[in-house]
Structures are given as structure tokens and as C-alpha cells.
PDB file of C-alpha atoms in Angstrom:
ATOM      1  CA  MET A   1     166.056 -22.944 203.087  1.00  0.00           C
ATOM      2  CA  SER A   2     163.746 -22.419 200.125  1.00  0.00           C
ATOM      3  CA  ALA A   3     160.348 -20.820 200.140  1.00  0.00           C
ATOM      4  CA  LEU A   4     157.532 -20.348 197.672  1.00  0.00           C
ATOM      5  CA  THR A   5     157.684 -16.700 196.668  1.00  0.00           C
ATOM      6  CA  GLU A   6     154.798 -16.399 194.246  1.00  0.00           C
ATOM      7  CA  ALA A   7     151.707 -18.253 193.074  1.00  0.00           C
ATOM      8  CA  LYS A   8     149.970 -16.718 190.087  1.00  0.00           C
ATOM      9  CA  THR A   9     146.728 -18.002 188.627  1.00  0.00           C
ATOM     10  CA  PHE A  10     146.221 -17.373 184.937  1.00  0.00           C
ATOM     11  CA  THR A  11     144.074 -18.520 182.067  1.00  0.00           C
ATOM     12  CA  GLY A  12     145.355 -19.930 178.797  1.00  0.00           C
ATOM     13  CA  THR A  13     143.381 -20.143 175.583  1.00  0.00           C
ATOM     14  CA  LYS A  14     143.202 -23.655 174.144  1.00  0.00           C
ATOM     15  CA  LEU A  15     142.489 -23.810 170.416  1.00  0.00           C
ATOM     16  CA  VAL A  16     141.075 -27.051 168.989  1.00  0.00           C
ATOM     17  CA  TYR A  17     140.797 -27.852 165.286  1.00  0.00           C
ATOM     18  CA  GLN A  18     138.882 -30.790 163.807  1.00  0.00           C
ATOM     19  CA  ALA A  19     139.976 -32.133 160.437  1.00  0.00           C
ATOM     20  CA  ASP A  20     138.695 -34.865 158.162  1.00  0.00           C
ATOM     21  CA  LEU A  21     142.319 -35.705 157.363  1.00  0.00           C
ATOM     22  CA  PRO A  22     143.730 -38.998 158.626  1.00  0.00           C
ATOM     23  CA  PHE A  23     146.070 -38.797 161.628  1.00  0.00           C
ATOM     24  CA  ASP A  24     149.132 -39.967 159.655  1.00  0.00           C
ATOM     25  CA  GLU A  25     148.524 -37.334 156.970  1.00  0.00           C
ATOM     26  CA  VAL A  26     148.368 -34.544 159.555  1.00  0.00           C
ATOM     27  CA  LEU A  27     151.668 -35.731 161.029  1.00  0.00           C
ATOM     28  CA  ARG A  28     153.228 -36.007 157.571  1.00  0.00           C
ATOM     29  CA  ARG A  29     152.176 -32.444 156.771  1.00  0.00           C
ATOM     30  CA  PHE A  30     153.517 -31.195 160.103  1.00  0.00           C
ATOM     31  CA  HIS A  31     156.897 -32.838 159.499  1.00  0.00           C
ATOM     32  CA  ALA A  32     157.029 -31.403 155.972  1.00  0.00           C
ATOM     33  CA  GLN A  33     156.771 -27.890 157.439  1.00  0.00           C
ATOM     34  CA  VAL A  34     159.292 -28.063 160.288  1.00  0.00           C
ATOM     35  CA  GLY A  35     162.997 -28.664 160.569  1.00  0.00           C
ATOM     36  CA  HIS A  36     164.484 -30.862 163.263  1.00  0.00           C
ATOM     37  CA  ALA A  37     166.919 -30.000 166.037  1.00  0.00           C
ATOM     38  CA  ASP A  38     167.776 -30.914 169.583  1.00  0.00           C
ATOM     39  CA  ILE A  39     168.477 -28.518 172.417  1.00  0.00           C
ATOM     40  CA  PRO A  40     172.019 -29.756 173.204  1.00  0.00           C
ATOM     41  CA  THR A  41     173.052 -29.168 169.578  1.00  0.00           C
ATOM     42  CA  LEU A  42     171.575 -25.661 169.601  1.00  0.00           C
ATOM     43  CA  ALA A  43     173.315 -24.867 172.901  1.00  0.00           C
ATOM     44  CA  ARG A  44     176.651 -26.177 171.596  1.00  0.00           C
ATOM     45  CA  LEU A  45     176.239 -24.130 168.429  1.00  0.00           C
ATOM     46  CA  ALA A  46     175.675 -21.002 170.546  1.00  0.00           C
ATOM     47  CA  VAL A  47     179.086 -21.557 172.137  1.00  0.00           C
ATOM     48  CA  GLU A  48     180.833 -22.383 168.856  1.00  0.00           C
ATOM     49  CA  THR A  49     179.591 -19.436 166.787  1.00  0.00           C
ATOM     50  CA  PRO A  50     181.359 -16.077 167.166  1.00  0.00           C
ATOM     51  CA  ASP A  51     178.278 -13.841 167.538  1.00  0.00           C
ATOM     52  CA  GLU A  52     174.483 -13.558 167.370  1.00  0.00           C
ATOM     53  CA  GLN A  53     174.432 -13.079 163.618  1.00  0.00           C
ATOM     54  CA  ALA A  54     176.538 -16.173 162.944  1.00  0.00           C
ATOM     55  CA  TYR A  55     174.365 -18.188 165.317  1.00  0.00           C
ATOM     56  CA  ALA A  56     171.202 -16.981 163.590  1.00  0.00           C
ATOM     57  CA  ARG A  57     172.623 -17.830 160.153  1.00  0.00           C
ATOM     58  CA  GLU A  58     173.495 -21.361 161.292  1.00  0.00           C
ATOM     59  CA  ILE A  59     170.077 -21.895 162.883  1.00  0.00           C
ATOM     60  CA  GLU A  60     168.289 -20.704 159.737  1.00  0.00           C
ATOM     61  CA  ALA A  61     170.485 -22.727 157.390  1.00  0.00           C
ATOM     62  CA  ARG A  62     170.600 -25.992 159.330  1.00  0.00           C
ATOM     63  CA  PHE A  63     167.448 -26.385 161.377  1.00  0.00           C
ATOM     64  CA  VAL A  64     164.525 -24.125 160.474  1.00  0.00           C
ATOM     65  CA  GLY A  65     161.773 -25.597 158.304  1.00  0.00           C
ATOM     66  CA  LYS A  66     159.433 -23.913 155.834  1.00  0.00           C
ATOM     67  CA  SER A  67     157.153 -22.776 158.660  1.00  0.00           C
ATOM     68  CA  GLY A  68     159.959 -21.053 160.550  1.00  0.00           C
ATOM     69  CA  PHE A  69     159.897 -23.782 163.207  1.00  0.00           C
ATOM     70  CA  MET A  70     161.900 -26.839 164.166  1.00  0.00           C
ATOM     71  CA  LEU A  71     160.753 -29.942 166.028  1.00  0.00           C
ATOM     72  CA  PHE A  72     162.543 -30.595 169.315  1.00  0.00           C
ATOM     73  CA  SER A  73     160.603 -33.591 170.595  1.00  0.00           C
ATOM     74  CA  GLU A  74     157.759 -35.883 169.663  1.00  0.00           C
ATOM     75  CA  ILE A  75     156.094 -37.708 172.538  1.00  0.00           C
ATOM     76  CA  ASP A  76     154.013 -40.682 171.434  1.00  0.00           C
ATOM     77  CA  HIS A  77     151.392 -40.987 174.165  1.00  0.00           C
ATOM     78  CA  GLY A  78     149.584 -43.547 172.011  1.00  0.00           C
ATOM     79  CA  GLY A  79     152.572 -45.837 172.429  1.00  0.00           C
ATOM     80  CA  TRP A  80     152.133 -46.184 176.172  1.00  0.00           C
ATOM     81  CA  ILE A  81     148.447 -45.445 176.876  1.00  0.00           C
ATOM     82  CA  ALA A  82     147.521 -48.675 175.093  1.00  0.00           C
ATOM     83  CA  ARG A  83     148.888 -50.480 178.160  1.00  0.00           C
ATOM     84  CA  PHE A  84     145.971 -48.918 180.045  1.00  0.00           C
ATOM     85  CA  GLY A  85     143.332 -49.861 177.503  1.00  0.00           C
ATOM     86  CA  ILE A  86     143.265 -46.591 175.559  1.00  0.00           C
ATOM     87  CA  ARG A  87     143.619 -47.348 171.864  1.00  0.00           C
ATOM     88  CA  ARG A  88     144.257 -43.939 170.332  1.00  0.00           C
ATOM     89  CA  HIS A  89     146.926 -42.236 168.311  1.00  0.00           C
ATOM     90  CA  ALA A  90     148.087 -39.319 170.454  1.00  0.00           C
ATOM     91  CA  ILE A  91     151.282 -37.400 169.769  1.00  0.00           C
ATOM     92  CA  ARG A  92     152.533 -34.318 171.583  1.00  0.00           C
ATOM     93  CA  LEU A  93     154.816 -32.183 169.424  1.00  0.00           C
ATOM     94  CA  ILE A  94     157.246 -29.750 171.028  1.00  0.00           C
ATOM     95  CA  TYR A  95     158.534 -27.262 168.498  1.00  0.00           C
ATOM     96  CA  GLY A  96     159.766 -23.715 168.177  1.00  0.00           C
ATOM     97  CA  ASN A  97     162.661 -21.582 167.071  1.00  0.00           C
ATOM     98  CA  PRO A  98     165.233 -19.956 169.365  1.00  0.00           C
ATOM     99  CA  LEU A  99     165.318 -16.936 167.048  1.00  0.00           C
ATOM    100  CA  ILE A 100     161.601 -16.432 167.683  1.00  0.00           C
ATOM    101  CA  ALA A 101     161.870 -17.296 171.388  1.00  0.00           C
ATOM    102  CA  ILE A 102     164.524 -14.643 171.988  1.00  0.00           C
ATOM    103  CA  THR A 103     162.120 -11.914 170.844  1.00  0.00           C
ATOM    104  CA  MET A 104     160.045 -12.699 173.938  1.00  0.00           C
ATOM    105  CA  ILE A 105     162.745 -13.797 176.370  1.00  0.00           C
ATOM    106  CA  ARG A 106     164.548 -10.474 175.856  1.00  0.00           C
ATOM    107  CA  GLU A 107     161.401  -8.753 177.109  1.00  0.00           C
ATOM    108  CA  ASP A 108     160.746 -11.153 179.996  1.00  0.00           C
ATOM    109  CA  ILE A 109     163.021 -14.097 180.722  1.00  0.00           C
ATOM    110  CA  SER A 110     160.124 -15.970 182.335  1.00  0.00           C
ATOM    111  CA  ALA A 111     158.667 -16.337 178.818  1.00  0.00           C
ATOM    112  CA  GLY A 112     161.087 -19.272 178.656  1.00  0.00           C
ATOM    113  CA  LEU A 113     158.538 -21.247 180.666  1.00  0.00           C
ATOM    114  CA  PHE A 114     156.237 -21.265 177.634  1.00  0.00           C
ATOM    115  CA  VAL A 115     158.619 -21.602 174.686  1.00  0.00           C
ATOM    116  CA  PRO A 116     159.060 -23.829 172.816  1.00  0.00           C
ATOM    117  CA  VAL A 117     155.372 -24.360 172.125  1.00  0.00           C
ATOM    118  CA  GLU A 118     153.386 -27.579 172.016  1.00  0.00           C
ATOM    119  CA  MET A 119     150.684 -29.172 169.918  1.00  0.00           C
ATOM    120  CA  LEU A 120     148.649 -32.329 170.548  1.00  0.00           C
ATOM    121  CA  VAL A 121     147.535 -34.401 167.568  1.00  0.00           C
ATOM    122  CA  LEU A 122     144.821 -37.015 168.213  1.00  0.00           C
ATOM    123  CA  ASP A 123     142.978 -39.421 165.974  1.00  0.00           C
ATOM    124  CA  THR A 124     139.185 -39.379 166.089  1.00  0.00           C
ATOM    125  CA  PRO A 125     136.804 -42.356 165.920  1.00  0.00           C
ATOM    126  CA  ASP A 126     135.561 -41.257 162.477  1.00  0.00           C
ATOM    127  CA  GLY A 127     139.070 -41.425 160.977  1.00  0.00           C
ATOM    128  CA  GLY A 128     139.775 -37.716 161.260  1.00  0.00           C
ATOM    129  CA  THR A 129     142.159 -35.809 163.462  1.00  0.00           C
ATOM    130  CA  THR A 130     141.997 -33.268 166.259  1.00  0.00           C
ATOM    131  CA  LEU A 131     144.836 -30.788 166.555  1.00  0.00           C
ATOM    132  CA  SER A 132     145.049 -28.601 169.660  1.00  0.00           C
ATOM    133  CA  TYR A 133     147.407 -26.151 171.302  1.00  0.00           C
ATOM    134  CA  VAL A 134     147.388 -23.349 173.819  1.00  0.00           C
ATOM    135  CA  GLN A 135     147.644 -19.945 172.157  1.00  0.00           C
ATOM    136  CA  PRO A 136     151.164 -18.807 173.087  1.00  0.00           C
ATOM    137  CA  SER A 137     150.292 -15.181 173.877  1.00  0.00           C
ATOM    138  CA  SER A 138     147.676 -16.294 176.413  1.00  0.00           C
ATOM    139  CA  LEU A 139     150.523 -17.805 178.457  1.00  0.00           C
ATOM    140  CA  ILE A 140     153.513 -15.649 177.574  1.00  0.00           C
ATOM    141  CA  ALA A 141     151.905 -12.203 177.727  1.00  0.00           C
ATOM    142  CA  MET A 142     149.933 -12.549 180.952  1.00  0.00           C
ATOM    143  CA  ASP A 143     151.320  -9.129 181.877  1.00  0.00           C
ATOM    144  CA  ARG A 144     149.315  -7.134 179.351  1.00  0.00           C
ATOM    145  CA  GLU A 145     151.203  -3.973 180.286  1.00  0.00           C
ATOM    146  CA  ASN A 146     154.409  -5.166 178.608  1.00  0.00           C
ATOM    147  CA  SER A 147     153.481  -4.180 175.059  1.00  0.00           C
ATOM    148  CA  ALA A 148     156.758  -5.365 173.501  1.00  0.00           C
ATOM    149  CA  LEU A 149     156.286  -8.826 175.015  1.00  0.00           C
ATOM    150  CA  ARG A 150     152.645  -8.915 173.944  1.00  0.00           C
ATOM    151  CA  THR A 151     153.569  -7.896 170.392  1.00  0.00           C
ATOM    152  CA  ALA A 152     156.257 -10.587 170.160  1.00  0.00           C
ATOM    153  CA  ALA A 153     153.922 -13.230 171.625  1.00  0.00           C
ATOM    154  CA  GLU A 154     151.145 -12.282 169.217  1.00  0.00           C
ATOM    155  CA  ALA A 155     153.617 -12.610 166.338  1.00  0.00           C
ATOM    156  CA  LEU A 156     154.265 -16.163 167.575  1.00  0.00           C
ATOM    157  CA  ASP A 157     150.485 -16.739 167.677  1.00  0.00           C
ATOM    158  CA  ALA A 158     150.316 -15.762 164.005  1.00  0.00           C
ATOM    159  CA  LYS A 159     153.186 -18.080 163.054  1.00  0.00           C
ATOM    160  CA  VAL A 160     151.598 -21.026 164.873  1.00  0.00           C
ATOM    161  CA  ALA A 161     148.199 -20.276 163.283  1.00  0.00           C
ATOM    162  CA  ALA A 162     149.849 -20.152 159.851  1.00  0.00           C
ATOM    163  CA  LEU A 163     151.476 -23.543 160.485  1.00  0.00           C
ATOM    164  CA  VAL A 164     148.137 -25.040 161.530  1.00  0.00           C
ATOM    165  CA  SER A 165     146.442 -23.562 158.476  1.00  0.00           C
ATOM    166  CA  THR A 166     149.117 -24.979 156.186  1.00  0.00           C
ATOM    167  CA  ILE A 167     148.801 -28.417 157.784  1.00  0.00           C
ATOM    168  CA  LEU A 168     145.018 -28.575 157.678  1.00  0.00           C
ATOM    169  CA  ASP A 169     144.269 -26.680 154.471  1.00  0.00           C
ATOM    170  CA  SER A 170     146.996 -27.938 152.111  1.00  0.00           C
TER     171      SER A 170
END
């Protein structure tokens, strides 16, 4: 028999950026900053490499983009919401880096619920773009007493903010 053992309410911080850039340009800039990988390949590589250092070297060499991140999945909501009369470009990007994730998961394995991170890119009626995400530390470091976890999560915040800045200000 299974039973619910915990229900925790928490608040995340959603950050929303408006840009005059066209939707396709924002996506192009995102893709120029990230590498590409899939989870099964990363898991297989973890088995095939002899140790942490070799795994890290392979990840860095093969998958990590200029931003320090890699794209795991791109969900095109715009592709299916049109069926329901919503004519918008809407793409959810799931990206991260296992070498960054481990800095938090080592401190609290439940941080794995919130990494990799996500970003939503939407077109706007005026031809611009909205880019939004939930600040990682607001989800990962709910337990403010774990300073090592908070520090690692805030480092991820800074990396995500730098990626957004590069995309929108290039």
C-alpha cells in the first residue's frame, strides 16, 4: 500500500522578459548558445566512462554549448495549440548540464525535481518575443538553511541569467 507522506507548498519566482526581437531570432540565439544532448546518451556515457573526471571531460567536449548548457528537449506548443484556435508561437525549452546539476543534487537529491531547467519563448502580437522561466533557486533551495544547496542554486540562477542576457542583448 502506498500513502502520501508529505505535501509542501512553496513559491517560485517567475521572471518574464520582453524583447523587440522576432521570435525566430530569439530561438536562433538560444540555439547558438547551447549544445544538444539527450538523456539516454548521457546515461550511457556515464556507464561507459571510467570515472567522474572522464565523464566530465566527455560532457564538456561533446555536448556543452558556449553558455555552459545543453538542450535536452524542445516542446513546440504552437504546433498543437493551433488545433484549438490559438495562433501563437510557443516553445518550451528544457535545458541544463549534468555537471551543474550534480552540484545541487549532491546537497539534496530532491533538487533533481527541478533540474534541468525550463524556459518558455512566446511571440507577441507586436512582433516581439516574451521569454520566461522560473528562477531555479526559488524552487531548488526552498530549504534556506542548506547554504551549500542555496549557493549552488544561486550559481545556476546566474548562469541562466547570463544566457538570457546573451540571447536578448546580443
